[in-house]
Short mmCIF file of C-alpha atoms and ligand atoms in Angstrom, two decimals:
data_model
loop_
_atom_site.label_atom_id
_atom_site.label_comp_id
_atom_site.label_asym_id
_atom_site.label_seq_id
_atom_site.Cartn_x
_atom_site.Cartn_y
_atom_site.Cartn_z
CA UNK A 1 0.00 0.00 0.00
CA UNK A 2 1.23 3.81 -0.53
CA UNK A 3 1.70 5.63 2.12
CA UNK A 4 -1.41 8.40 1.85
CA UNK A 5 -0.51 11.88 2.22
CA UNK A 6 0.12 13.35 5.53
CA UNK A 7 -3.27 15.08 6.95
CA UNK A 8 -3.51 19.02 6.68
CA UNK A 9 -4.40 19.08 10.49
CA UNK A 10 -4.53 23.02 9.89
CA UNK A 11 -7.68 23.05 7.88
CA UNK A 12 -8.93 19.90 10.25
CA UNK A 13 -8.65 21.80 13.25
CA UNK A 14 -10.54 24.68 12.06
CA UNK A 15 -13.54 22.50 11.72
CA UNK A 16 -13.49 21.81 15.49
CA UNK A 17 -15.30 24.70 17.43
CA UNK A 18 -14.14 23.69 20.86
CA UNK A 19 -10.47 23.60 19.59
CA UNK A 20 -10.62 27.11 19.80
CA UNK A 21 -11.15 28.04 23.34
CA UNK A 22 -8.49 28.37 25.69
CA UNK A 23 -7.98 26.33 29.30
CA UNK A 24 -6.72 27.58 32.24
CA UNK A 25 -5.10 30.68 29.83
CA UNK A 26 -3.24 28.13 27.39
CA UNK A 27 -4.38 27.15 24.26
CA UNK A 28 -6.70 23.73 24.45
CA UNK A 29 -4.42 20.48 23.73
CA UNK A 30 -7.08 17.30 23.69
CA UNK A 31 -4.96 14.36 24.20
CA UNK A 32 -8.56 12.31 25.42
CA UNK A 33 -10.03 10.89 22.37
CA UNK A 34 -9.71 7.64 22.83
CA UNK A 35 -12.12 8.49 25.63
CA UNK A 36 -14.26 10.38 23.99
CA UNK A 37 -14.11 12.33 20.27
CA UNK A 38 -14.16 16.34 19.56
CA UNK A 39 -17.02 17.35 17.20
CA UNK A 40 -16.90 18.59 13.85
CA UNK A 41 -18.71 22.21 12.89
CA UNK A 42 -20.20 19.21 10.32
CA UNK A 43 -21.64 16.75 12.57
CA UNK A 44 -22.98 19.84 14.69
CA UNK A 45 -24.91 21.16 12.03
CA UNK A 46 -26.30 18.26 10.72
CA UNK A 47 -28.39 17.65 14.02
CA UNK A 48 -28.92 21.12 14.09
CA UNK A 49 -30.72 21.10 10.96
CA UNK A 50 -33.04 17.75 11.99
CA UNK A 51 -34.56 19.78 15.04
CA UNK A 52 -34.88 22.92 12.76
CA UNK A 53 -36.51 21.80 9.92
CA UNK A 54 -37.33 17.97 10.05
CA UNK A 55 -37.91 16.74 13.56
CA UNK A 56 -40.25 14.04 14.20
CA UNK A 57 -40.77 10.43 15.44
CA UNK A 58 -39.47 8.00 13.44
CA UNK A 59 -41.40 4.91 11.46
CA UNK A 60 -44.75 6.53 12.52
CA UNK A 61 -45.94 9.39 11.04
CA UNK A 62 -47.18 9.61 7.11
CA UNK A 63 -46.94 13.41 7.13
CA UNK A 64 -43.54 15.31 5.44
CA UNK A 65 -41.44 15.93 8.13
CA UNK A 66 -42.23 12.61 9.73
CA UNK A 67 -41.21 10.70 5.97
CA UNK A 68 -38.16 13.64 5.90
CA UNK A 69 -37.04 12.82 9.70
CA UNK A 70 -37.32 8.66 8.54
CA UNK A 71 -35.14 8.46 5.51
CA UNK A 72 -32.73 10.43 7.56
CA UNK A 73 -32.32 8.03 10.75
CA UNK A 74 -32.56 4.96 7.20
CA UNK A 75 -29.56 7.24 4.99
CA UNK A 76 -27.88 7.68 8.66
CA UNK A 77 -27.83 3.61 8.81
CA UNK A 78 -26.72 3.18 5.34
CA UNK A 79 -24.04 5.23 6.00
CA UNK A 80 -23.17 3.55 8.86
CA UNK A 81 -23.29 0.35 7.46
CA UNK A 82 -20.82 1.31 4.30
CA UNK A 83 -18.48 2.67 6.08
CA UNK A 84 -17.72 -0.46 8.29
CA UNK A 85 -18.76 -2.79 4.95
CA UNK A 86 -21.55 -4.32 5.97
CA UNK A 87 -23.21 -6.15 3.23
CA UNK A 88 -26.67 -4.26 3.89
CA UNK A 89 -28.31 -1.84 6.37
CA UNK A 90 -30.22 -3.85 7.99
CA UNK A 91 -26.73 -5.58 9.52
CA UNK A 92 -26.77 -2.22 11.47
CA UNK A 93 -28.67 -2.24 14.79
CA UNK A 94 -28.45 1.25 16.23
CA UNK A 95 -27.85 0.98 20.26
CA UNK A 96 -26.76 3.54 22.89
CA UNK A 97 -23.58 2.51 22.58
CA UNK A 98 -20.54 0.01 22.25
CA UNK A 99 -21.80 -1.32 26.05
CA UNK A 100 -25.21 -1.87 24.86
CA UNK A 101 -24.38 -3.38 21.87
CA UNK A 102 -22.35 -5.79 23.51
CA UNK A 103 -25.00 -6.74 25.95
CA UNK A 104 -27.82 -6.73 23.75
CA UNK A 105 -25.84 -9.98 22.13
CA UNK A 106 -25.16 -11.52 25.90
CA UNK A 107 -28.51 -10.48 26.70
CA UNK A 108 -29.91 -12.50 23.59
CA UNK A 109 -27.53 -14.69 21.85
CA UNK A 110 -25.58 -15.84 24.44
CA UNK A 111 -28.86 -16.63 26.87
CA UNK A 112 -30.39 -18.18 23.80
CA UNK A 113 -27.50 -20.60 22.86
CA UNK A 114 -25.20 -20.80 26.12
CA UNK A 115 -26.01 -23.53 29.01
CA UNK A 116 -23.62 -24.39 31.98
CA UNK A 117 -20.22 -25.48 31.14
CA UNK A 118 -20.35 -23.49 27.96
CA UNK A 119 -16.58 -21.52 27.07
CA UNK A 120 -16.48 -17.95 26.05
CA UNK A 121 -12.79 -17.27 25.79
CA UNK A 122 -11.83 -12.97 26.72
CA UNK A 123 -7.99 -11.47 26.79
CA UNK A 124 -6.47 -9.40 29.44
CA UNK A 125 -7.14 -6.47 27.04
CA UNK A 126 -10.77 -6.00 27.23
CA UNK A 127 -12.72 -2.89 28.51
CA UNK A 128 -15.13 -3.73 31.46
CA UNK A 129 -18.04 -3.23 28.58
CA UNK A 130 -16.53 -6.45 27.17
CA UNK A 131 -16.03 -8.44 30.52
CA UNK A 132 -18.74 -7.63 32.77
CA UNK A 133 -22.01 -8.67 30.40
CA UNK A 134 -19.87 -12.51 30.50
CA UNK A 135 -19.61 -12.24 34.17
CA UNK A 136 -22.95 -11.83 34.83
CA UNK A 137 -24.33 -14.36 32.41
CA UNK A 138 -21.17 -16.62 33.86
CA UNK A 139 -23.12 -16.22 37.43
CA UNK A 140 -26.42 -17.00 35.74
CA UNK A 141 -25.67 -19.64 33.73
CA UNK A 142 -22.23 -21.29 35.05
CA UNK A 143 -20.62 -20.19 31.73
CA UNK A 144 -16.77 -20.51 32.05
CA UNK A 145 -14.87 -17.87 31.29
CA UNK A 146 -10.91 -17.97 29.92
CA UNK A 147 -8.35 -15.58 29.30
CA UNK A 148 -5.97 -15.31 26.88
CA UNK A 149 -3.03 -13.92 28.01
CA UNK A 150 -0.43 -10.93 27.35
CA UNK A 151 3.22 -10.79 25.91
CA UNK A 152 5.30 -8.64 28.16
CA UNK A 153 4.54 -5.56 25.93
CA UNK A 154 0.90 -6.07 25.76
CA UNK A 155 0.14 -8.18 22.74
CA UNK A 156 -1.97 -11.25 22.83
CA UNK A 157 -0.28 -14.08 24.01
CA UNK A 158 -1.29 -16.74 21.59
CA UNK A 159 1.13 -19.74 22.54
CA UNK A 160 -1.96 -21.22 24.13
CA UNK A 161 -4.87 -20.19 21.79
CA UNK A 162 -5.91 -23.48 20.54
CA UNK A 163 -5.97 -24.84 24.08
CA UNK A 164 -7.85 -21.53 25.02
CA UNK A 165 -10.51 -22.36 22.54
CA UNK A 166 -11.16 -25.91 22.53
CA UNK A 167 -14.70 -25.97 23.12
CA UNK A 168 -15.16 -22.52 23.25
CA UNK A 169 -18.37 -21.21 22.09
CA UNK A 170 -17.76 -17.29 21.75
CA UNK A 171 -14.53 -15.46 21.63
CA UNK A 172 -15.05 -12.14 22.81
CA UNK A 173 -12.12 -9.73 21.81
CA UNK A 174 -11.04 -6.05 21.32
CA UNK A 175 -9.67 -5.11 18.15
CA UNK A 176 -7.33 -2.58 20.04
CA UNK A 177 -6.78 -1.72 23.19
CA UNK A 178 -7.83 1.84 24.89
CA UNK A 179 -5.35 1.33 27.17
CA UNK A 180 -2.19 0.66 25.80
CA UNK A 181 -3.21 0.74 21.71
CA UNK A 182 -2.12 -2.29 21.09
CA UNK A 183 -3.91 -3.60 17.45
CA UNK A 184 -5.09 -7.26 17.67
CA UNK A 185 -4.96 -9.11 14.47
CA UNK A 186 -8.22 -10.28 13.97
CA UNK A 187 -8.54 -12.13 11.46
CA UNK A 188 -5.69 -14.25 12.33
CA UNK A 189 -8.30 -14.75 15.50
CA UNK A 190 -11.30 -15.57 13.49
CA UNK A 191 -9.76 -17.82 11.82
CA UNK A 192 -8.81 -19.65 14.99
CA UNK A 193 -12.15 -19.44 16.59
CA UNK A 194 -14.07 -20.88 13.45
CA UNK A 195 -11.57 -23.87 13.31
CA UNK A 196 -12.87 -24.83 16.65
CA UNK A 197 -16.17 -23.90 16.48
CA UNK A 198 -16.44 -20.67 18.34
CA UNK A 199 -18.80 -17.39 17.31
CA UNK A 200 -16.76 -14.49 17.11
CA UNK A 201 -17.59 -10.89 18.87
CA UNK A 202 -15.20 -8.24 18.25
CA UNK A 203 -14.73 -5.18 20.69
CA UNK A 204 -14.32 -2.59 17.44
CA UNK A 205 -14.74 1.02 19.54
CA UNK A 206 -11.46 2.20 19.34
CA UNK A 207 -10.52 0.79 16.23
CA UNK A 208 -13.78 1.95 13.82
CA UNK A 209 -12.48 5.21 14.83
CA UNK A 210 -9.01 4.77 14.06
CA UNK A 211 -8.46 2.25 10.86
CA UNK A 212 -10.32 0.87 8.42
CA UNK A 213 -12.77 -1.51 9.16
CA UNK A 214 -14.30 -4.44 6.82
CA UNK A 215 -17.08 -6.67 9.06
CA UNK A 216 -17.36 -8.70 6.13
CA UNK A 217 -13.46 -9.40 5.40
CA UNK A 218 -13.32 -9.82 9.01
CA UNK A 219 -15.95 -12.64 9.07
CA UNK A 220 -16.56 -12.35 12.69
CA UNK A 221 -20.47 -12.16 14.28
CA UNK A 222 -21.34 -9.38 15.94
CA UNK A 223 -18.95 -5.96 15.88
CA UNK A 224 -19.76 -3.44 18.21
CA UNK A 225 -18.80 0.51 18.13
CA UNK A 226 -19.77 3.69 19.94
CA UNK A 227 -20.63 7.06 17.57
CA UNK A 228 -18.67 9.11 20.63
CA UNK A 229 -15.55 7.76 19.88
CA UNK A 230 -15.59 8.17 16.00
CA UNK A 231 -16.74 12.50 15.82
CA UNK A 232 -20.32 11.98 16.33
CA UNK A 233 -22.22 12.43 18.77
CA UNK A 234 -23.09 10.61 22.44
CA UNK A 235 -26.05 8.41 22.86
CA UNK A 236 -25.76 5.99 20.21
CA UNK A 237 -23.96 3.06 18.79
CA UNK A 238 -24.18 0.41 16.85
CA UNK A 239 -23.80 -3.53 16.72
CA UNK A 240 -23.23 -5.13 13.04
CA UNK A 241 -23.37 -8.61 13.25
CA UNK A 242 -24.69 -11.27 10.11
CA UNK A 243 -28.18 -10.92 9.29
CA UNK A 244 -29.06 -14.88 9.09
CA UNK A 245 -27.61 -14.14 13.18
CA UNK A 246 -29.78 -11.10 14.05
CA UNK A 247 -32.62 -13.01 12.35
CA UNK A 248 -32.52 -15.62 14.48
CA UNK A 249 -31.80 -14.19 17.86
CA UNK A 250 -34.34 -13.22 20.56
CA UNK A 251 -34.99 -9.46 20.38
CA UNK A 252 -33.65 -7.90 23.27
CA UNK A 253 -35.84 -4.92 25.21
CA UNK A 254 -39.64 -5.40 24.31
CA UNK A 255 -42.05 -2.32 23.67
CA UNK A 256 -42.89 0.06 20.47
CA UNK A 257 -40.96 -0.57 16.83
CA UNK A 258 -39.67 -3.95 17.89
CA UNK A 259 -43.02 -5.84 17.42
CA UNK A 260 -45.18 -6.89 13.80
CA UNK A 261 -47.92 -7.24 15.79
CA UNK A 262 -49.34 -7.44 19.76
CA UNK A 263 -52.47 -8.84 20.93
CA UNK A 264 -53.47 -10.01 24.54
CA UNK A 265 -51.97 -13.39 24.12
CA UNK A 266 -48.78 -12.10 22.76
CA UNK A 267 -46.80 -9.83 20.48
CA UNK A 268 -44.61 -10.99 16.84
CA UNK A 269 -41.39 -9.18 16.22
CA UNK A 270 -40.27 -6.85 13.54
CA UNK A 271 -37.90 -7.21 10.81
CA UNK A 272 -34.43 -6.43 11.87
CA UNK A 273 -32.79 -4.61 12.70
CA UNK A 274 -35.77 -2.86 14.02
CA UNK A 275 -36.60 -6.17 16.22
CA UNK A 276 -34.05 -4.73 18.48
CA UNK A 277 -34.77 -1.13 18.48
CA UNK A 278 -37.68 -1.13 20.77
CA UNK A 279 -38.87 2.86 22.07
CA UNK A 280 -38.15 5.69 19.81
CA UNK A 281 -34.57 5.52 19.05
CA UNK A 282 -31.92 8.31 18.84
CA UNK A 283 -33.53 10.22 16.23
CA UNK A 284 -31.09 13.03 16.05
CA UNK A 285 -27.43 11.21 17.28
CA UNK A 286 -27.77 8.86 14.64
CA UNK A 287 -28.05 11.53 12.16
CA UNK A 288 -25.00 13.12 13.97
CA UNK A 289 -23.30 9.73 13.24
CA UNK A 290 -23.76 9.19 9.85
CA UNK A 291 -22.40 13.01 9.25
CA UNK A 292 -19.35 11.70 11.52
CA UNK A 293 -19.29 9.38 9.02
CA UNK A 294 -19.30 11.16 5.86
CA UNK A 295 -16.47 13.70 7.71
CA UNK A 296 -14.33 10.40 8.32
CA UNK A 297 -14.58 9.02 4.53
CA UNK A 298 -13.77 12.21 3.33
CA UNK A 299 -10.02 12.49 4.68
CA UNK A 300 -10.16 8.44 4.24
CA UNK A 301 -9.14 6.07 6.88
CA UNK A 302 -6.38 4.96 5.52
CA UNK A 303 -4.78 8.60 6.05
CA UNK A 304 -6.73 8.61 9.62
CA UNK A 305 -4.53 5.14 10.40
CA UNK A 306 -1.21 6.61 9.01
CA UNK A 307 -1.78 10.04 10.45
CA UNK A 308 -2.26 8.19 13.94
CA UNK A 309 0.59 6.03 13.70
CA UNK A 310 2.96 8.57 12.50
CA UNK A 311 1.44 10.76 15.60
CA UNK A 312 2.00 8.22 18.05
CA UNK A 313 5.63 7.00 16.91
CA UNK A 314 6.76 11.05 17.02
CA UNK A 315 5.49 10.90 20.59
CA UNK A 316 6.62 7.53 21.25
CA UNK A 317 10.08 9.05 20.42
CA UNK A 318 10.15 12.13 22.14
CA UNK A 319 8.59 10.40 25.49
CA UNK A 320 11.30 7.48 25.41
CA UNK A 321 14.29 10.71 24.44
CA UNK A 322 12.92 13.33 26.81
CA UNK A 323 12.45 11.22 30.18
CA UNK A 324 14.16 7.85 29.12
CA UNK A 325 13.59 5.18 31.68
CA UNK A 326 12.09 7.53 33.99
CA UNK A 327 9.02 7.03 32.53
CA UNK A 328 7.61 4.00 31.91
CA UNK A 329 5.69 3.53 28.36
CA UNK A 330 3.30 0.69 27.94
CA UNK A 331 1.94 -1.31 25.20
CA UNK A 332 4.35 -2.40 21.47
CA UNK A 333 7.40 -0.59 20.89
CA UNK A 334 6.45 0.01 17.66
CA UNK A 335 3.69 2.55 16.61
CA UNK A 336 3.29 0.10 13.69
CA UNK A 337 1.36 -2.36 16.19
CA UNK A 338 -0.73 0.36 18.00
CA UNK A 339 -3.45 2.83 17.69
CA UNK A 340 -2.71 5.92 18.95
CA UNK A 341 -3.07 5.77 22.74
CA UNK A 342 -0.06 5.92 24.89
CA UNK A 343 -0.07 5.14 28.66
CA UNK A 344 2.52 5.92 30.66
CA UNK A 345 3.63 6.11 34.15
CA UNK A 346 6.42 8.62 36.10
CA UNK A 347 8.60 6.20 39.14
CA UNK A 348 7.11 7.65 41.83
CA UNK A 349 4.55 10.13 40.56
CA UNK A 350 0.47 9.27 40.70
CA UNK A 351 -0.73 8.92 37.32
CA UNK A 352 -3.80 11.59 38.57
CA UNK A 353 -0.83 13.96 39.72
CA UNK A 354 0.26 14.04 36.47
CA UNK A 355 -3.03 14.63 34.65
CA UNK A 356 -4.10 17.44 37.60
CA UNK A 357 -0.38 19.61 36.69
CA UNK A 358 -0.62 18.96 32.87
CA UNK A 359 -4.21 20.04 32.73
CA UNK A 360 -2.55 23.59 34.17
CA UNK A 361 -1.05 23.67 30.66
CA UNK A 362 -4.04 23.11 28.71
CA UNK A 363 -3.19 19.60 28.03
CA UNK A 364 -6.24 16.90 28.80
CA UNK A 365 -5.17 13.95 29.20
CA UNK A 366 -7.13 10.81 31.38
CA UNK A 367 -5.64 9.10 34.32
CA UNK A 368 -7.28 6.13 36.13
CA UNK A 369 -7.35 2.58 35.04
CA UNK A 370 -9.36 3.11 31.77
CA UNK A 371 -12.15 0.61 32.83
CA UNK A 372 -9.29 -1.96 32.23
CA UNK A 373 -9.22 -3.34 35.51
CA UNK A 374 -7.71 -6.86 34.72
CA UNK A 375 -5.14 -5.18 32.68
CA UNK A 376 -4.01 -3.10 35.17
CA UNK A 377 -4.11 -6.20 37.83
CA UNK A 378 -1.79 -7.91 34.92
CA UNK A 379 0.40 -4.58 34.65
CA UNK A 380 0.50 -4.80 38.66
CA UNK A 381 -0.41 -1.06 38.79
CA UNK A 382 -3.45 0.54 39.80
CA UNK A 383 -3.85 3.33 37.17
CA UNK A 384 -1.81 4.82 34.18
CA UNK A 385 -2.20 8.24 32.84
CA UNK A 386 -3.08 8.36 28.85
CA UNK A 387 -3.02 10.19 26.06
CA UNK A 388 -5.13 9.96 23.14
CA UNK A 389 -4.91 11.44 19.61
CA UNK A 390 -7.33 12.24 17.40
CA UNK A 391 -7.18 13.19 13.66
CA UNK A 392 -7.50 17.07 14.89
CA UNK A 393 -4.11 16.74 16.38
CA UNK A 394 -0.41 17.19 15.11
CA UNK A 395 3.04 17.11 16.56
CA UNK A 396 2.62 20.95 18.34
CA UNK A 397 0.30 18.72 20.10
CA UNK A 398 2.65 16.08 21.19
CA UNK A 399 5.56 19.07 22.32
CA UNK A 400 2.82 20.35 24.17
CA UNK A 401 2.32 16.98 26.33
CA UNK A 402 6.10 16.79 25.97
CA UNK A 403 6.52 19.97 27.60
CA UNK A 404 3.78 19.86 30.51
CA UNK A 405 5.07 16.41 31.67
CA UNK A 406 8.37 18.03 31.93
CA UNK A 407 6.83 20.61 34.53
CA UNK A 408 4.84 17.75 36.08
CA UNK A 409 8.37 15.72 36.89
CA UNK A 410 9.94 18.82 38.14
CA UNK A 411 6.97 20.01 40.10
CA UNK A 412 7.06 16.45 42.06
CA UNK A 413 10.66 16.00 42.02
CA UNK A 414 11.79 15.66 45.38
C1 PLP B 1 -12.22 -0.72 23.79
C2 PLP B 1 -13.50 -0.15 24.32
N1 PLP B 1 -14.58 -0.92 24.40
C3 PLP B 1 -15.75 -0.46 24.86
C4 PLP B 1 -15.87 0.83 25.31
C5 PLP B 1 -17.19 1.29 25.81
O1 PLP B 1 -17.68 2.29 25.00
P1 PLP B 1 -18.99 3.08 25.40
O2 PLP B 1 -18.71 3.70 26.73
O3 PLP B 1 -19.15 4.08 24.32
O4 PLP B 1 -20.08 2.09 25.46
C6 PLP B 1 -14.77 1.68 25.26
C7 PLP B 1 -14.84 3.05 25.79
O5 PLP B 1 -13.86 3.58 26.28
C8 PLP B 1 -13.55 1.18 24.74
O6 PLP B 1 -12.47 1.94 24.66
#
């Protein structure tokens, strides 16, 4: 592949209202987006214009603005749904978020087709959105859960994979970490999992945002994603999986635009993806996320990845040259193998303390244990601080952090 050509962050910034209001005096430097994305003047506007001109329920009304508000939440799915390759909309359930989404599959696939005894095989990596919904249906159900394990820089430990999955019946995995970016190679994993039998659920929230994303070439079942994380808006989300799966799953919450039909006896469900879209949905958001969207395949993600790696291997550099092994960097050496989230700790310095003195600089960073917790119990640390890029930042950026840690380690030197 050629390398694409290098963002022009200028311009890119500029369409980023909040970028231009200062903090504490300095000039704003969000190093927090694997947290949670800035929004485009774009994305903004878009939602803007629903509640101005077309707002209605969805899926109800026959009159203009209720037809006008409709084929925008559809176009907003179809959007959605090309830009992660889905092979139609309807492989697009909208949910509140990357959490949902991943419980709305443990909620109904999992109860439907797991019994006691039953394998679902995690890694050390995974956010608490992908390890708590399999710890409370292990509880219910007796389900056994397994780990795969790390490498000492983070990566999946696959010496034991084919033990790990022998008899598994879901593998549930993150296609990169939030904590310490490290990419997972998952079709390599897919692969596995089908030769012995397993479903496949990939954890895709940090890396929809980040690289470019093919459900289909992937092959797994059920992908989940947050809107928040990729420039659009809070509140919704999505879960892809295959539509011969969604078909024959349970729906998940009952009420309003999930059913064909109710009666006193009993109630028939709707077509999906709508079978698991029960209440009126978010109308608005998912408009927001399907102009996130169209922002995104503008620049094209292949410049997003490179843009990202090339961010975090300048940083990468100047961390490991500015505070050598003073500072402790975690995840793959190589930006090549990670998104762009570096974690890092100071000897002897709280990760918060760090994030409280760098903030006085304008620089936002997060500190805490990323809702990682079995990472961190793996890393034998409570809490790392992190920062996140985004495609809005550049290398002034990374100085920035550069110079504001330097501060921090003098402010706490003792
Ligand atoms: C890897 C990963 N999975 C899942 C989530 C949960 O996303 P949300 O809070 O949008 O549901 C996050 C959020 O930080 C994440 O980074």
């Amino acid at each position: 592949m050629t390398t694409p050509a290098p963002l022009d962050v200028a311009r890119i910034q500029a369409d980023f209202p909040i970028l231009k209001r200062q903090v504490n005096g300095k000039r704003l430097v969000y190093l927090d987006s694997a947290s949670s994305a800035q929004k485009p003047q774009s994305v903004l506007d878009a939602m803007d214009r629903v509640y101005r001109e077309s707002y209605a329920n969805v899926h109800r009304g026959v009159y203009t603005i209720a037809e006008e508000a409709t084929a925008a939440f559809e176009a907003a799915r179809g959007k959605v749904a090309g830009f992660v390759h889905a092979r139609e909309p309807r492989e697009i359930v909208f949910t509140r978020n990357a959490t949902e989404a991943i419980n709305l599959v443990a909620y109904t696939w999992a109860r439907a087709n797991l019994q006691a005894g039953d394998v679902i095989v995690l890694s050390h990596l995974e956010h608490h959105a992908n390890v708590v919904p399999w710890h409370i249906l292990a509880a219910e159900r007796g389900v056994e859960l397994r780990w795969i394990p790390l490498t000492a820089d983070q990566r999946l430990d696959l010496t034991d994979l084919d033990r790990l999955l022998d008899g598994a019946s879901l593998l549930a995995v993150t296609a990169m970490s939030n904590v310490v970016g490290t990419i997972v190679d998952i079709p390599f994993l897919v692969a596995a999992a089908r030769a012995a039998g397993a479903h496949v659920l990939v954890d895709a929230c940090q890396a929809v945002p980040q690289i470019p994303v093919d459900v289909t070439a992937w092959d797994a079942d059920f992908v989940a994603f947050s809107s928040h994380k990729m420039l659009g808006p809070t509140g919704i989300g999505a879960l892809w999986a295959k539509a011969e799966l969604l078909e024959a799953m349970p729906p998940f919450l009952g009420g309003g635009e999930m059913i064909r039909d109710v009666t006193t006896e009993g109630f028939s469900t709707n077509d999906i993806p709508w079978k698991f879209e029960a209440g009126t949905p978010a109308i608005v958001e998912a408009v927001g996320m399907g102009a996130a969207v169209d922002y995104l395949q503008a620049i094209g993600m292949d410049a997003v990845r490179e843009h990202e790696r090339a961010l975090t291997e300048y940083t990468l550099g100047a961390l490991r040259d500015r505070f050598e092994d003073r500072l402790h960097l975690y995840g793959p050496p190589s930006a090549d193998d990670r998104g762009g989230a570096i974690s890092f700790l100071f000897d002897g310095i709280h990760a918060h303390d760090v994030s409280q003195v760098v903030d006085e600089e304008g620089v936002c960073v997060r500190a805490g244990h990323h809702c990682a917790k079995p990472l961190m119990r793996v890393l034998g640390i409570p809490a790392t601080t992190r920062a996140s890029f985004g495609i809005y930042n550049d290398r002034a950026d990374a100085d920035a952090l550069v110079e504001a840690l330097v501060k921090a380690e003098s402010f706490f030197a003792i």
